[in-house]
């Protein structure tokens, strides 16, 4: 079975002592690529270094995470945008809106998000969207910039039935599904029955959100098999079929050969 981990922070310091083993386990598990979203100014070097260490396997994105947006967000965006002229990136990300932790910079988050959405059009790249407690706000920003000109993924999708439909109405966007779909009290399995595998891609968000049976431990790309297994239960197909369809979706979205 082949799977693409479409969202993984394996450049995080929690991997610095065993990254070779992590990559080896990923390859053994059938992970064909690992996509690396940036989060802030400090992580730029880490993302670029890991991508350079594993070319054509660890594929980098570049963007400013919404919880990294500060009053100086415009200056940070200028520094991040410079990277697109220095390196090749597979997407603009991780970008978006997060109203779970702090709503005081909602206006700034939306402005930074829309600016980076415009980069997606400028550089002809997809986007990886963080939208915690902010799916409707994220959809609104996408429409403001121009939904027909944009494409991407709603990373770590965990919305309700109504929010699912609002995302599905955006023709060029996929749902990033990770370990949360395996959690006992998750409503996501039921919500996902209103769509099919043609709109899904698989991710880990490593080192966060490990699937069952690894809850409480560090997440890593090789654990995607447990997400595929859960999706196979939801849709009544083999894990291999889940891997095939979601991998093709990811290749199409991120232009992976």
Tab-separated table of C-alpha atoms in Angstrom:
chain	number	residue	atom	x	y	z
A	1	UNK	CA	0.000	0.000	0.000
A	2	UNK	CA	1.178	3.511	-0.867
A	3	UNK	CA	0.247	6.606	1.155
A	4	UNK	CA	1.366	10.225	1.009
A	5	UNK	CA	1.599	11.962	4.382
A	6	UNK	CA	0.335	15.339	3.217
A	7	UNK	CA	1.008	17.277	6.430
A	8	UNK	CA	3.824	16.394	8.805
A	9	UNK	CA	6.108	18.483	11.027
A	10	UNK	CA	8.881	15.901	11.042
A	11	UNK	CA	11.414	18.726	11.144
A	12	UNK	CA	10.269	19.337	14.747
A	13	UNK	CA	12.947	19.101	17.441
A	14	UNK	CA	11.270	15.969	18.832
A	15	UNK	CA	12.646	14.106	15.780
A	16	UNK	CA	16.196	15.444	15.795
A	17	UNK	CA	17.711	12.382	17.487
A	18	UNK	CA	16.087	9.702	15.325
A	19	UNK	CA	14.950	11.277	12.064
A	20	UNK	CA	16.757	8.642	9.983
A	21	UNK	CA	14.850	5.884	11.763
A	22	UNK	CA	11.575	7.790	11.363
A	23	UNK	CA	12.141	8.165	7.608
A	24	UNK	CA	13.151	4.500	7.351
A	25	UNK	CA	9.974	3.356	9.114
A	26	UNK	CA	7.913	5.605	6.864
A	27	UNK	CA	9.414	4.094	3.725
A	28	UNK	CA	8.915	0.563	5.060
A	29	UNK	CA	5.256	1.382	5.756
A	30	UNK	CA	4.724	2.498	2.158
A	31	UNK	CA	4.838	6.255	2.669
A	32	UNK	CA	5.963	7.555	-0.725
A	33	UNK	CA	6.304	11.225	0.273
A	34	UNK	CA	6.155	13.405	3.391
A	35	UNK	CA	4.946	16.981	2.978
A	36	UNK	CA	6.411	19.567	5.371
A	37	UNK	CA	4.379	22.698	6.236
A	38	UNK	CA	6.246	25.639	7.699
A	39	UNK	CA	4.857	27.464	10.747
A	40	UNK	CA	6.962	30.560	11.514
A	41	UNK	CA	10.197	32.439	10.831
A	42	UNK	CA	12.197	30.184	13.148
A	43	UNK	CA	11.125	26.961	11.425
A	44	UNK	CA	12.120	28.033	7.891
A	45	UNK	CA	15.665	26.718	8.226
A	46	UNK	CA	14.458	23.425	9.742
A	47	UNK	CA	11.973	22.820	6.929
A	48	UNK	CA	14.514	23.620	4.218
A	49	UNK	CA	17.228	21.506	5.827
A	50	UNK	CA	15.071	18.376	6.101
A	51	UNK	CA	13.839	18.786	2.526
A	52	UNK	CA	17.423	19.118	1.320
A	53	UNK	CA	18.451	16.043	3.322
A	54	UNK	CA	15.721	13.908	1.721
A	55	UNK	CA	15.163	15.397	-1.749
A	56	UNK	CA	12.079	14.222	-3.646
A	57	UNK	CA	10.872	12.500	-0.467
A	58	UNK	CA	10.373	15.284	2.081
A	59	UNK	CA	8.596	18.009	0.117
A	60	UNK	CA	8.480	21.470	1.735
A	61	UNK	CA	5.728	24.079	1.964
A	62	UNK	CA	6.195	27.678	3.043
A	63	UNK	CA	3.810	29.897	4.980
A	64	UNK	CA	2.940	31.538	8.300
A	65	UNK	CA	0.774	29.566	10.721
A	66	UNK	CA	-2.166	31.560	12.132
A	67	UNK	CA	-1.040	31.157	15.745
A	68	UNK	CA	2.293	32.661	14.659
A	69	UNK	CA	0.563	35.817	13.427
A	70	UNK	CA	1.518	38.815	15.561
A	71	UNK	CA	1.170	42.582	15.294
A	72	UNK	CA	4.277	42.372	13.073
A	73	UNK	CA	2.708	39.870	10.684
A	74	UNK	CA	3.434	41.960	7.591
A	75	UNK	CA	7.165	41.978	8.310
A	76	UNK	CA	7.108	38.206	8.898
A	77	UNK	CA	5.245	37.631	5.645
A	78	UNK	CA	7.829	39.652	3.735
A	79	UNK	CA	10.586	37.371	5.066
A	80	UNK	CA	8.594	34.241	4.302
A	81	UNK	CA	7.702	35.333	0.779
A	82	UNK	CA	11.407	35.807	0.002
A	83	UNK	CA	11.811	32.037	0.405
A	84	UNK	CA	9.714	31.344	-2.698
A	85	UNK	CA	12.399	33.022	-4.793
A	86	UNK	CA	15.181	31.014	-3.133
A	87	UNK	CA	13.721	27.490	-2.918
A	88	UNK	CA	11.129	25.292	-4.581
A	89	UNK	CA	8.004	24.618	-2.520
A	90	UNK	CA	5.093	22.282	-3.123
A	91	UNK	CA	2.449	24.502	-1.492
A	92	UNK	CA	1.741	27.638	0.526
A	93	UNK	CA	1.279	26.445	4.075
A	94	UNK	CA	0.543	26.109	6.860
A	95	UNK	CA	-1.765	29.111	6.689
A	96	UNK	CA	-5.255	29.918	7.911
A	97	UNK	CA	-7.233	31.020	10.952
A	98	UNK	CA	-7.225	29.683	14.530
A	99	UNK	CA	-9.914	30.974	16.887
A	100	UNK	CA	-9.479	28.215	19.463
A	101	UNK	CA	-6.621	29.675	21.472
A	102	UNK	CA	-6.973	33.408	21.004
A	103	UNK	CA	-9.431	35.635	19.130
A	104	UNK	CA	-7.676	38.925	19.855
A	105	UNK	CA	-5.793	38.890	16.534
A	106	UNK	CA	-8.640	37.587	14.380
A	107	UNK	CA	-8.480	40.603	12.071
A	108	UNK	CA	-4.718	40.194	11.607
A	109	UNK	CA	-5.053	36.439	11.046
A	110	UNK	CA	-7.624	36.994	8.309
A	111	UNK	CA	-5.473	39.633	6.623
A	112	UNK	CA	-2.383	37.411	6.736
A	113	UNK	CA	-4.407	34.459	5.447
A	114	UNK	CA	-5.817	36.374	2.501
A	115	UNK	CA	-2.387	37.754	1.621
A	116	UNK	CA	-0.987	34.199	1.515
A	117	UNK	CA	-3.970	32.991	-0.490
A	118	UNK	CA	-2.984	35.587	-3.071
A	119	UNK	CA	0.497	34.051	-3.104
A	120	UNK	CA	-1.136	30.776	-4.068
A	121	UNK	CA	-2.466	32.445	-7.202
A	122	UNK	CA	0.781	34.318	-7.868
A	123	UNK	CA	2.963	31.201	-7.605
A	124	UNK	CA	0.336	28.752	-8.904
A	125	UNK	CA	0.552	26.582	-5.786
A	126	UNK	CA	-2.061	24.854	-3.611
A	127	UNK	CA	-2.601	25.874	0.010
A	128	UNK	CA	-2.612	23.890	3.244
A	129	UNK	CA	-5.200	25.464	5.536
A	130	UNK	CA	-5.321	25.419	9.335
A	131	UNK	CA	-8.882	26.291	10.402
A	132	UNK	CA	-9.393	25.397	14.049
A	133	UNK	CA	-12.783	26.706	15.198
A	134	UNK	CA	-12.747	28.808	12.028
A	135	UNK	CA	-14.031	26.841	9.047
A	136	UNK	CA	-16.719	29.364	8.088
A	137	UNK	CA	-14.261	32.246	8.465
A	138	UNK	CA	-11.706	30.397	6.326
A	139	UNK	CA	-14.266	29.715	3.605
A	140	UNK	CA	-15.221	33.388	3.638
A	141	UNK	CA	-11.593	34.434	3.126
A	142	UNK	CA	-11.227	31.982	0.247
A	143	UNK	CA	-14.296	33.469	-1.411
A	144	UNK	CA	-12.952	36.979	-0.828
A	145	UNK	CA	-9.758	36.161	-2.720
A	146	UNK	CA	-11.450	34.031	-5.378
A	147	UNK	CA	-12.428	30.410	-4.782
A	148	UNK	CA	-12.256	29.465	-8.460
A	149	UNK	CA	-8.600	30.555	-8.607
A	150	UNK	CA	-7.556	28.613	-5.502
A	151	UNK	CA	-6.972	24.975	-4.646
A	152	UNK	CA	-5.830	23.213	-1.530
A	153	UNK	CA	-6.636	21.175	1.567
A	154	UNK	CA	-8.403	21.854	4.834
A	155	UNK	CA	-5.772	20.317	7.080
A	156	UNK	CA	-6.951	18.315	10.111
A	157	UNK	CA	-10.588	18.627	9.136
A	158	UNK	CA	-12.864	18.129	12.127
A	159	UNK	CA	-15.978	20.038	11.209
A	160	UNK	CA	-19.650	19.161	11.499
A	161	UNK	CA	-22.030	18.176	8.687
A	162	UNK	CA	-22.822	21.774	7.753
A	163	UNK	CA	-19.152	22.762	7.688
A	164	UNK	CA	-18.376	19.725	5.570
A	165	UNK	CA	-20.848	20.884	2.943
A	166	UNK	CA	-19.352	24.391	2.926
A	167	UNK	CA	-15.934	22.911	2.139
A	168	UNK	CA	-17.263	20.457	-0.450
A	169	UNK	CA	-18.903	23.392	-2.231
A	170	UNK	CA	-15.388	24.657	-2.947
A	171	UNK	CA	-14.675	22.530	-6.002
A	172	UNK	CA	-10.885	22.544	-5.768
A	173	UNK	CA	-10.423	21.678	-2.095
A	174	UNK	CA	-9.799	18.421	-0.225
A	175	UNK	CA	-10.179	17.337	3.390
A	176	UNK	CA	-7.016	16.379	5.270
A	177	UNK	CA	-7.819	13.428	7.549
A	178	UNK	CA	-5.495	12.440	10.388
A	179	UNK	CA	-5.461	10.437	13.618
A	180	UNK	CA	-8.471	12.229	15.096
A	181	UNK	CA	-10.720	10.049	12.923
A	182	UNK	CA	-9.660	7.049	15.055
A	183	UNK	CA	-10.573	8.625	18.408
A	184	UNK	CA	-13.379	6.971	20.362
A	185	UNK	CA	-15.514	10.086	20.834
A	186	UNK	CA	-14.862	11.586	17.399
A	187	UNK	CA	-17.918	12.497	15.324
A	188	UNK	CA	-15.768	12.654	12.194
A	189	UNK	CA	-16.507	9.084	10.984
A	190	UNK	CA	-20.220	9.887	10.852
A	191	UNK	CA	-19.664	13.297	9.227
A	192	UNK	CA	-17.475	11.775	6.510
A	193	UNK	CA	-20.246	9.458	5.336
A	194	UNK	CA	-21.695	12.504	3.545
A	195	UNK	CA	-18.745	12.506	1.140
A	196	UNK	CA	-16.430	9.898	-0.375
A	197	UNK	CA	-12.741	9.173	-0.780
A	198	UNK	CA	-12.493	11.349	-3.883
A	199	UNK	CA	-12.292	14.443	-1.640
A	200	UNK	CA	-9.932	13.067	1.031
A	201	UNK	CA	-6.185	13.064	1.584
A	202	UNK	CA	-4.311	11.482	4.493
A	203	UNK	CA	-1.972	13.260	6.899
A	204	UNK	CA	-0.427	12.811	10.339
A	205	UNK	CA	0.278	16.337	11.623
A	206	UNK	CA	3.224	14.630	13.323
A	207	UNK	CA	4.367	14.897	16.053
A	208	UNK	CA	0.789	15.811	17.043
A	209	UNK	CA	-2.544	13.941	16.946
A	210	UNK	CA	-1.303	10.338	16.902
A	211	UNK	CA	-3.926	7.767	15.912
A	212	UNK	CA	-5.146	4.956	18.116
A	213	UNK	CA	-3.264	2.906	19.368
A	214	UNK	CA	-0.529	5.533	19.784
A	215	UNK	CA	-2.446	8.265	21.620
A	216	UNK	CA	-0.230	9.992	24.147
A	217	UNK	CA	2.913	9.221	22.147
A	218	UNK	CA	4.791	11.110	19.466
A	219	UNK	CA	3.107	10.777	16.083
A	220	UNK	CA	5.090	9.893	12.949
A	221	UNK	CA	4.397	9.280	9.235
A	222	UNK	CA	4.454	5.480	9.450
A	223	UNK	CA	1.302	5.618	11.592
A	224	UNK	CA	-0.809	6.664	8.598
A	225	UNK	CA	-1.730	3.005	8.103
A	226	UNK	CA	-4.079	3.322	11.083
A	227	UNK	CA	-5.852	6.244	9.422
A	228	UNK	CA	-6.207	4.236	6.217
A	229	UNK	CA	-7.608	1.310	8.201
A	230	UNK	CA	-10.237	3.537	9.815
A	231	UNK	CA	-11.236	5.040	6.479
A	232	UNK	CA	-11.547	1.539	5.052
A	233	UNK	CA	-14.074	0.768	7.816
A	234	UNK	CA	-16.033	3.958	7.122
A	235	UNK	CA	-16.275	3.385	3.384
A	236	UNK	CA	-16.308	-0.408	3.219
A	237	UNK	CA	-13.257	-0.761	0.971
A	238	UNK	CA	-9.794	-2.216	1.524
A	239	UNK	CA	-7.021	-0.151	3.118
A	240	UNK	CA	-5.158	-0.610	-0.163
A	241	UNK	CA	-8.004	1.091	-2.023
A	242	UNK	CA	-7.973	3.939	0.497
A	243	UNK	CA	-4.250	4.342	-0.073
A	244	UNK	CA	-4.637	4.284	-3.845
A	245	UNK	CA	-7.396	6.908	-4.006
A	246	UNK	CA	-5.991	9.304	-1.402
A	247	UNK	CA	-2.509	9.054	-2.917
A	248	UNK	CA	-3.864	9.916	-6.356
A	249	UNK	CA	-5.758	12.842	-4.817
A	250	UNK	CA	-2.577	14.129	-3.165
A	251	UNK	CA	-0.545	13.719	-6.363
A	252	UNK	CA	-3.147	15.701	-8.280
A	253	UNK	CA	-3.448	18.468	-5.707
A	254	UNK	CA	0.278	18.944	-5.036
A	255	UNK	CA	1.502	18.095	-8.560
A	256	UNK	CA	3.623	15.184	-7.354
A	257	UNK	CA	5.093	13.006	-10.111
